[in-house]
Amino acid sequence: MIEDGASTAAIEQAARLLAGGEVVAFPTETVYGLGADAGSDGAVAKIFAAKGRPSDHPLIVHVADASGVAAFASEVPAFAHKLVEAFWPGPLTLILHRRDGIAAAAAGGQASIGLRCPAHPVAHALLLACAQATPPVAGLAAPSANKFGRVSPTTAGHVAAEFGEELLVLDGGPCRVGIESTIVDCTRGVPVLLRPGVLTREQVEAACGEALRSPDDMDGQAPRASGTLESHYAPNARVRLMDAKSLQTALDVLGPDAKQIATYSRAILRTRSDKVLRRRMPDDAQETARQLFAVLREFDAQGVGLIWVETPPDEPEWEGVRDRLQRAAAG
Ligand code: TXA
Ligand code: MG
């Protein structure tokens, strides 16, 4: 791990490795990514191998700025340009028609490509250094830097814990957003929300001037997206979502032989059991997103068998957090 991931030496070392076809982990504002040259099928294969991810699951390609759209995509609709204009750099990934013959392995063989321009100074410096490297690297394919199906990492320590010493990790501090980017499919004539994030539907719709559809509206032809598999983002402990009242009732009836349990709730819960670890969920959706994955990892590290979570409010700004918790509970 390189602690000062923003230093010129760190960025140059990482860019050199990436230009040589190696894999490097780097911070983004959402979660840490496991990056490789999107234009090299061999480098991309190393990501799939390290993650243990099936190689037909497409990866997001990270670009330094909006010029990356023309480099990797074709037939870009006007509403997609508006989204780029409004949210890049930032936590929004667009699925676009892939340019012929480009980044086929990164796209998992699909005719489309996921593109995102991250808003993190280390990611940005790295992408610029990669563009200037020999040979130049125009984009970094990077899934979240976790093993397949596990919780995404929001600190460099999370990445190191999962992949060990051999992987170069640029430390850029804890991620500001904390859950993965919003994904909008722009290949079907209308925008389709594949994965909610911290941007609300209202924000996305206002920016592109179109109603956001959901994959269910699209006659079951939703593309394969591992982030949309039910049991994604699962910690080792079993997660259950409940309203505050059910949570309190469940605590009230805990027997003396209960396993270690953790609770994560906005409501203040009462318990006399010493088996229960209580943690407050912030009242603010963005603050909750920021800490969510680290909290789940801490519970795992403390060896709890069950995590009882208060269902987040049914409000637009909570959609991304609700989505991740529902998937964790399905695991
Ligand atoms: O915030 C993020 O998006 C983070 C950071 C590192 O940028 N990346 C991330 O990558 O979450 P990953 O691979 O864990 O999730 C990417 C999601 C997957 O569900 C993948 O299937 C979907 O994006 N995806 C990528 N390219 C796609 C494509 N061409 N068509 C449909 N889905 C695609
Ligand atoms: Mg992931």
CSV table of C-alpha atoms and ligand atoms in Angstrom, one decimal:
chain,number,residue,atom,x,y,z
A,1,MET,CA,0.0,0.0,0.0
A,2,ILE,CA,1.2,3.5,-0.8
A,3,GLU,CA,0.0,5.8,2.0
A,4,ASP,CA,0.4,9.0,0.1
A,5,GLY,CA,-1.5,7.9,-3.0
A,6,ALA,CA,-1.6,11.4,-4.3
A,7,SER,CA,2.2,11.9,-4.4
A,8,THR,CA,3.8,12.2,-7.9
A,9,ALA,CA,6.0,9.2,-7.2
A,10,ALA,CA,3.0,7.0,-6.3
A,11,ILE,CA,1.0,8.1,-9.3
A,12,GLU,CA,4.0,7.5,-11.7
A,13,GLN,CA,4.7,4.1,-10.2
A,14,ALA,CA,1.0,3.1,-10.6
A,15,ALA,CA,0.8,4.4,-14.1
A,16,ARG,CA,4.0,2.5,-15.1
A,17,LEU,CA,2.5,-0.7,-13.7
A,18,LEU,CA,-0.8,-0.1,-15.5
A,19,ALA,CA,0.9,0.7,-18.8
A,20,GLY,CA,2.8,-2.6,-18.4
A,21,GLY,CA,-0.4,-4.6,-18.1
A,22,GLU,CA,-0.5,-4.9,-14.3
A,23,VAL,CA,-3.4,-4.4,-11.9
A,24,VAL,CA,-3.5,-1.5,-9.4
A,25,ALA,CA,-6.1,-0.5,-6.8
A,26,PHE,CA,-7.0,3.2,-6.6
A,27,PRO,CA,-9.6,5.3,-4.8
A,28,THR,CA,-12.6,6.9,-6.3
A,29,GLU,CA,-15.2,9.1,-4.6
A,30,THR,CA,-17.6,6.1,-4.5
A,31,VAL,CA,-15.5,3.0,-3.6
A,32,TYR,CA,-12.0,1.8,-4.3
A,33,GLY,CA,-11.5,0.2,-7.8
A,34,LEU,CA,-9.3,-2.6,-9.0
A,35,GLY,CA,-7.9,-1.1,-12.2
A,36,ALA,CA,-6.2,-2.3,-15.4
A,37,ASP,CA,-5.7,-1.0,-19.0
A,38,ALA,CA,-9.2,-1.3,-20.5
A,39,GLY,CA,-7.6,-1.6,-24.0
A,40,SER,CA,-5.6,-4.8,-23.0
A,41,ASP,CA,-7.5,-8.0,-22.9
A,42,GLY,CA,-4.6,-9.6,-21.0
A,43,ALA,CA,-4.6,-7.0,-18.3
A,44,VAL,CA,-8.4,-7.1,-17.9
A,45,ALA,CA,-8.2,-10.9,-17.5
A,46,LYS,CA,-6.0,-10.3,-14.4
A,47,ILE,CA,-8.9,-8.3,-12.9
A,48,PHE,CA,-11.4,-11.2,-13.4
A,49,ALA,CA,-8.9,-13.7,-12.0
A,50,ALA,CA,-8.1,-11.6,-8.9
A,51,LYS,CA,-11.8,-10.9,-8.2
A,52,GLY,CA,-13.0,-14.4,-8.9
A,53,ARG,CA,-15.6,-12.8,-11.1
A,54,PRO,CA,-17.1,-14.5,-14.2
A,55,SER,CA,-15.4,-13.1,-17.3
A,56,ASP,CA,-18.7,-12.3,-19.0
A,57,HIS,CA,-19.6,-9.7,-16.4
A,58,PRO,CA,-18.8,-6.3,-17.9
A,59,LEU,CA,-16.6,-3.8,-16.1
A,60,ILE,CA,-16.9,-0.1,-15.9
A,61,VAL,CA,-14.2,1.8,-17.8
A,62,HIS,CA,-12.9,4.9,-16.0
A,63,VAL,CA,-11.9,7.9,-18.2
A,64,ALA,CA,-10.1,11.2,-17.3
A,65,ASP,CA,-12.8,13.5,-18.9
A,66,ALA,CA,-15.7,13.7,-21.3
A,67,SER,CA,-13.4,13.0,-24.3
A,68,GLY,CA,-13.4,9.4,-23.1
A,69,VAL,CA,-16.9,9.0,-24.4
A,70,ALA,CA,-15.9,9.4,-28.1
A,71,ALA,CA,-12.9,7.1,-27.5
A,72,PHE,CA,-14.9,4.2,-26.3
A,73,ALA,CA,-18.6,4.7,-27.4
A,74,SER,CA,-20.5,5.4,-30.5
A,75,GLU,CA,-24.1,6.6,-31.3
A,76,VAL,CA,-24.3,8.6,-28.1
A,77,PRO,CA,-27.9,9.9,-27.6
A,78,ALA,CA,-28.4,13.6,-26.7
A,79,PHE,CA,-29.8,12.7,-23.2
A,80,ALA,CA,-26.5,10.9,-22.4
A,81,HIS,CA,-24.5,14.0,-23.4
A,82,LYS,CA,-26.7,16.0,-21.0
A,83,LEU,CA,-26.0,13.5,-18.2
A,84,VAL,CA,-22.2,13.8,-18.8
A,85,GLU,CA,-22.5,17.5,-18.8
A,86,ALA,CA,-24.4,17.5,-15.5
A,87,PHE,CA,-22.7,14.9,-13.4
A,88,TRP,CA,-19.1,14.2,-14.7
A,89,PRO,CA,-16.8,14.0,-13.0
A,90,GLY,CA,-19.0,12.3,-10.4
A,91,PRO,CA,-20.8,9.1,-9.3
A,92,LEU,CA,-22.6,8.3,-12.5
A,93,THR,CA,-21.9,5.5,-15.0
A,94,LEU,CA,-23.4,5.5,-18.4
A,95,ILE,CA,-23.9,2.4,-20.5
A,96,LEU,CA,-23.4,3.3,-24.1
A,97,HIS,CA,-22.9,1.5,-27.5
A,98,ARG,CA,-19.3,0.3,-27.6
A,99,ARG,CA,-17.1,1.3,-30.4
A,100,ASP,CA,-16.2,-1.6,-32.7
A,101,GLY,CA,-13.1,-3.5,-31.7
A,102,ILE,CA,-12.5,-1.5,-28.5
A,103,ALA,CA,-12.3,-2.9,-24.9
A,104,ALA,CA,-14.1,-6.1,-25.7
A,105,ALA,CA,-12.8,-8.0,-22.7
A,106,ALA,CA,-13.5,-5.1,-20.4
A,107,ALA,CA,-17.1,-5.1,-21.7
A,108,GLY,CA,-17.4,-8.8,-20.9
A,109,GLY,CA,-18.1,-9.3,-24.6
A,110,GLN,CA,-21.2,-7.1,-24.6
A,111,ALA,CA,-21.9,-4.7,-27.5
A,112,SER,CA,-22.1,-1.9,-24.9
A,113,ILE,CA,-19.6,-0.3,-22.6
A,114,GLY,CA,-20.0,1.3,-19.1
A,115,LEU,CA,-18.2,4.6,-18.8
A,116,ARG,CA,-17.5,6.8,-15.8
A,117,CYS,CA,-15.3,9.8,-15.0
A,118,PRO,CA,-14.5,9.7,-11.3
A,119,ALA,CA,-14.3,12.8,-9.1
A,120,HIS,CA,-11.4,11.9,-6.9
A,121,PRO,CA,-8.0,13.7,-7.2
A,122,VAL,CA,-6.0,10.5,-7.0
A,123,ALA,CA,-8.1,8.8,-9.7
A,124,HIS,CA,-8.0,11.8,-11.9
A,125,ALA,CA,-4.2,12.2,-11.6
A,126,LEU,CA,-3.8,8.5,-12.3
A,127,LEU,CA,-6.0,8.6,-15.4
A,128,LEU,CA,-4.0,11.6,-16.7
A,129,ALA,CA,-0.6,9.9,-16.0
A,130,CYS,CA,-1.9,6.8,-17.7
A,131,ALA,CA,-2.9,8.8,-20.8
A,132,GLN,CA,0.7,10.1,-21.0
A,133,ALA,CA,2.4,6.7,-20.3
A,134,THR,CA,4.2,4.6,-22.9
A,135,PRO,CA,2.2,2.9,-24.3
A,136,PRO,CA,-0.7,5.3,-23.5
A,137,VAL,CA,-3.6,3.9,-21.5
A,138,ALA,CA,-6.9,5.7,-22.5
A,139,GLY,CA,-9.1,4.2,-19.8
A,140,LEU,CA,-9.0,2.0,-16.7
A,141,ALA,CA,-11.4,-0.9,-16.4
A,142,ALA,CA,-12.1,-1.1,-12.7
A,143,PRO,CA,-14.7,-3.0,-10.8
A,144,SER,CA,-15.0,-2.4,-7.1
A,145,ALA,CA,-11.8,-3.8,-5.4
A,146,ASN,CA,-13.4,-6.7,-3.6
A,147,LYS,CA,-13.7,-10.4,-4.2
A,148,PHE,CA,-16.8,-11.3,-6.2
A,149,GLY,CA,-20.1,-10.9,-4.2
A,150,ARG,CA,-18.5,-9.2,-1.2
A,151,VAL,CA,-19.0,-5.7,0.2
A,152,SER,CA,-17.2,-2.9,-1.7
A,153,PRO,CA,-14.2,-1.4,-0.1
A,154,THR,CA,-14.3,2.3,1.0
A,155,THR,CA,-10.8,2.5,2.5
A,156,ALA,CA,-7.3,1.3,1.3
A,157,GLY,CA,-7.2,-0.9,4.4
A,158,HIS,CA,-10.3,-2.8,3.2
A,159,VAL,CA,-8.6,-3.5,-0.2
A,160,ALA,CA,-5.4,-4.6,1.4
A,161,ALA,CA,-7.3,-6.9,3.8
A,162,GLU,CA,-8.9,-8.6,0.9
A,163,PHE,CA,-6.0,-8.9,-1.6
A,164,GLY,CA,-2.9,-8.9,0.6
A,165,GLU,CA,0.5,-7.3,0.2
A,166,GLU,CA,1.2,-8.1,-3.5
A,167,LEU,CA,-1.4,-5.7,-4.8
A,168,LEU,CA,-0.4,-2.0,-5.2
A,169,VAL,CA,-3.1,0.1,-3.5
A,170,LEU,CA,-3.0,3.9,-3.7
A,171,ASP,CA,-4.4,5.2,-0.5
A,172,GLY,CA,-6.6,8.2,-1.1
A,173,GLY,CA,-8.4,8.2,2.3
A,174,PRO,CA,-11.9,7.1,3.0
A,175,CYS,CA,-14.4,7.4,0.1
A,176,ARG,CA,-16.6,10.4,0.3
A,177,VAL,CA,-19.7,8.8,-1.4
A,178,GLY,CA,-19.4,5.3,0.0
A,179,ILE,CA,-21.7,3.3,-2.3
A,180,GLU,CA,-21.1,2.5,-6.0
A,181,SER,CA,-22.1,4.9,-8.8
A,182,THR,CA,-25.6,5.2,-10.2
A,183,ILE,CA,-25.8,3.3,-13.5
A,184,VAL,CA,-28.0,4.6,-16.3
A,185,ASP,CA,-28.3,2.5,-19.5
A,186,CYS,CA,-28.4,4.9,-22.5
A,187,THR,CA,-28.5,2.2,-25.3
A,188,ARG,CA,-32.3,1.8,-25.5
A,189,GLY,CA,-33.5,5.2,-26.7
A,190,VAL,CA,-34.7,6.1,-23.2
A,191,PRO,CA,-32.7,6.2,-20.0
A,192,VAL,CA,-33.0,3.1,-17.8
A,193,LEU,CA,-31.8,3.1,-14.2
A,194,LEU,CA,-29.8,-0.2,-13.7
A,195,ARG,CA,-28.4,0.6,-10.3
A,196,PRO,CA,-29.4,3.5,-7.9
A,197,GLY,CA,-26.7,5.4,-6.2
A,198,VAL,CA,-26.5,8.7,-4.3
A,199,LEU,CA,-27.9,10.7,-7.2
A,200,THR,CA,-31.7,10.8,-6.9
A,201,ARG,CA,-34.1,9.9,-9.8
A,202,GLU,CA,-35.3,13.5,-9.7
A,203,GLN,CA,-31.8,14.9,-10.2
A,204,VAL,CA,-31.1,12.5,-13.1
A,205,GLU,CA,-34.4,13.2,-14.8
A,206,ALA,CA,-34.1,16.9,-14.4
A,207,ALA,CA,-30.6,16.8,-15.9
A,208,CYS,CA,-31.5,14.7,-19.0
A,209,GLY,CA,-35.1,15.9,-19.5
A,210,GLU,CA,-36.4,12.3,-19.7
A,211,ALA,CA,-38.3,10.0,-17.4
A,212,LEU,CA,-36.1,7.3,-16.0
A,213,ARG,CA,-37.3,3.8,-16.7
A,214,SER,CA,-36.6,0.7,-14.7
A,215,PRO,CA,-35.3,-2.6,-16.2
A,216,ASP,CA,-38.8,-4.2,-15.4
A,217,ASP,CA,-40.4,-1.8,-17.9
A,218,MET,CA,-38.1,-3.1,-20.7
A,219,ASP,CA,-39.6,-6.5,-21.5
A,220,GLY,CA,-37.1,-8.5,-19.5
A,221,GLN,CA,-34.2,-7.6,-21.8
A,222,ALA,CA,-32.1,-6.0,-19.0
A,223,PRO,CA,-28.4,-6.5,-19.5
A,224,ARG,CA,-26.4,-8.6,-17.2
A,225,ALA,CA,-25.1,-6.6,-14.3
A,226,SER,CA,-23.5,-8.3,-11.3
A,227,GLY,CA,-24.4,-5.3,-9.1
A,228,THR,CA,-28.0,-6.2,-9.9
A,229,LEU,CA,-27.8,-9.8,-8.8
A,230,GLU,CA,-30.0,-10.3,-5.7
A,231,SER,CA,-27.4,-11.4,-3.2
A,232,HIS,CA,-24.6,-8.9,-4.0
A,233,TYR,CA,-22.8,-6.8,-1.3
A,234,ALA,CA,-23.2,-9.5,1.3
A,235,PRO,CA,-21.1,-9.4,4.6
A,236,ASN,CA,-20.4,-12.7,6.3
A,237,ALA,CA,-23.1,-12.2,8.9
A,238,ARG,CA,-26.7,-12.6,7.9
A,239,VAL,CA,-28.5,-9.3,7.4
A,240,ARG,CA,-32.2,-8.7,8.2
A,241,LEU,CA,-34.2,-5.6,7.5
A,242,MET,CA,-37.0,-4.6,9.9
A,243,ASP,CA,-38.9,-1.6,11.0
A,244,ALA,CA,-37.9,0.0,14.3
A,245,LYS,CA,-40.8,-1.6,16.2
A,246,SER,CA,-40.1,-5.1,15.0
A,247,LEU,CA,-36.4,-4.6,15.8
A,248,GLN,CA,-37.2,-3.6,19.4
A,249,THR,CA,-39.6,-6.6,19.8
A,250,ALA,CA,-36.9,-8.9,18.4
A,251,LEU,CA,-34.4,-7.6,21.0
A,252,ASP,CA,-37.0,-7.9,23.8
A,253,VAL,CA,-37.4,-11.6,23.2
A,254,LEU,CA,-33.7,-12.5,22.9
A,255,GLY,CA,-32.9,-15.5,25.0
A,256,PRO,CA,-29.7,-16.0,27.1
A,257,ASP,CA,-28.4,-18.4,24.4
A,258,ALA,CA,-28.5,-15.8,21.7
A,259,LYS,CA,-25.7,-15.4,19.2
A,260,GLN,CA,-23.7,-12.1,18.9
A,261,ILE,CA,-26.1,-9.7,17.2
A,262,ALA,CA,-25.4,-6.2,15.8
A,263,THR,CA,-28.1,-3.6,15.3
A,264,TYR,CA,-27.9,-0.6,12.9
A,265,SER,CA,-30.9,1.7,13.4
A,266,ARG,CA,-32.0,5.3,13.5
A,267,ALA,CA,-34.3,4.5,16.4
A,268,ILE,CA,-32.7,4.2,19.8
A,269,LEU,CA,-33.1,0.6,20.9
A,270,ARG,CA,-33.2,-0.8,24.4
A,271,THR,CA,-31.6,-4.1,25.4
A,272,ARG,CA,-30.2,-5.7,28.6
A,273,SER,CA,-28.4,-8.4,26.6
A,274,ASP,CA,-24.6,-8.1,26.5
A,275,LYS,CA,-24.7,-10.0,23.2
A,276,VAL,CA,-26.0,-7.0,21.3
A,277,LEU,CA,-23.8,-4.4,19.6
A,278,ARG,CA,-25.8,-1.3,18.9
A,279,ARG,CA,-24.8,1.3,16.3
A,280,ARG,CA,-26.8,4.4,15.2
A,281,MET,CA,-27.6,4.9,11.6
A,282,PRO,CA,-27.3,8.6,10.7
A,283,ASP,CA,-30.5,10.5,9.9
A,284,ASP,CA,-28.9,11.7,6.7
A,285,ALA,CA,-28.9,9.4,3.7
A,286,GLN,CA,-25.6,10.6,2.3
A,287,GLU,CA,-23.9,10.2,5.7
A,288,THR,CA,-25.3,6.7,5.9
A,289,ALA,CA,-24.1,5.8,2.4
A,290,ARG,CA,-20.6,7.0,3.4
A,291,GLN,CA,-20.3,4.7,6.4
A,292,LEU,CA,-22.5,1.8,5.4
A,293,PHE,CA,-19.9,-0.7,3.9
A,294,ALA,CA,-17.3,0.1,6.6
A,295,VAL,CA,-20.0,-0.6,9.3
A,296,LEU,CA,-20.9,-3.9,7.7
A,297,ARG,CA,-17.2,-4.8,7.6
A,298,GLU,CA,-16.7,-3.8,11.3
A,299,PHE,CA,-19.6,-6.0,12.3
A,300,ASP,CA,-18.0,-8.9,10.4
A,301,ALA,CA,-14.6,-8.2,12.1
A,302,GLN,CA,-16.3,-8.3,15.5
A,303,GLY,CA,-17.6,-11.8,14.7
A,304,VAL,CA,-21.4,-11.1,14.9
A,305,GLY,CA,-23.6,-13.7,13.3
A,306,LEU,CA,-26.6,-11.5,12.7
A,307,ILE,CA,-27.0,-7.9,11.7
A,308,TRP,CA,-30.5,-6.4,12.3
A,309,VAL,CA,-31.0,-3.2,10.3
A,310,GLU,CA,-33.8,-0.7,10.5
A,311,THR,CA,-35.3,-0.3,7.1
A,312,PRO,CA,-34.3,3.1,5.7
A,313,PRO,CA,-37.0,5.7,5.0
A,314,ASP,CA,-39.0,5.2,1.8
A,315,GLU,CA,-37.6,8.5,0.4
A,316,PRO,CA,-35.8,9.3,-2.9
A,317,GLU,CA,-32.5,10.2,-1.3
A,318,TRP,CA,-32.4,6.8,0.5
A,319,GLU,CA,-32.9,4.7,-2.7
A,320,GLY,CA,-29.2,3.8,-3.1
A,321,VAL,CA,-28.7,2.8,0.6
A,322,ARG,CA,-32.0,0.8,0.6
A,323,ASP,CA,-30.9,-1.0,-2.5
A,324,ARG,CA,-27.6,-2.1,-1.0
A,325,LEU,CA,-29.2,-3.2,2.2
A,326,GLN,CA,-31.9,-5.2,0.4
A,327,ARG,CA,-29.2,-7.0,-1.5
A,328,ALA,CA,-27.1,-7.7,1.6
A,329,ALA,CA,-30.3,-9.1,3.2
A,330,ALA,CA,-30.9,-11.4,0.2
A,331,GLY,CA,-27.4,-12.9,0.5
B,1,TXA,O1,-18.8,3.4,-8.2
B,1,TXA,C1,-18.5,2.5,-9.1
B,1,TXA,O2,-19.2,2.3,-10.1
B,1,TXA,C2,-17.3,1.6,-8.7
B,1,TXA,C3,-16.0,2.4,-8.8
B,1,TXA,C4,-14.8,1.6,-8.7
B,1,TXA,O3,-16.0,3.2,-10.0
B,1,TXA,N1,-17.2,0.5,-9.6
B,1,TXA,C5,-18.1,-0.6,-9.6
B,1,TXA,O4,-17.8,-1.6,-10.5
B,1,TXA,O5,-19.0,-0.6,-8.8
B,1,TXA,P1,-18.4,-3.0,-10.4
B,1,TXA,O6,-17.8,-3.8,-11.5
B,1,TXA,O7,-18.3,-3.6,-9.0
B,1,TXA,O8,-19.9,-2.8,-10.8
B,1,TXA,C6,-20.1,-2.4,-12.1
B,1,TXA,C7,-21.5,-2.7,-12.5
B,1,TXA,C8,-21.8,-4.2,-12.6
B,1,TXA,O9,-23.0,-4.4,-12.1
B,1,TXA,C9,-21.7,-4.4,-14.1
B,1,TXA,O10,-22.4,-5.5,-14.5
B,1,TXA,C10,-22.3,-3.1,-14.7
B,1,TXA,O11,-21.7,-2.1,-13.8
B,1,TXA,N2,-21.9,-2.9,-16.0
B,1,TXA,C11,-20.7,-2.5,-16.5
B,1,TXA,N3,-20.6,-2.4,-17.8
B,1,TXA,C12,-21.9,-2.8,-18.2
B,1,TXA,C13,-22.5,-2.9,-19.5
B,1,TXA,N4,-21.8,-2.7,-20.6
B,1,TXA,N5,-23.8,-3.3,-19.5
B,1,TXA,C14,-24.5,-3.5,-18.4
B,1,TXA,N6,-24.0,-3.4,-17.2
B,1,TXA,C15,-22.7,-3.0,-17.1
B,2,MG,MG,-18.8,-4.5,-7.3
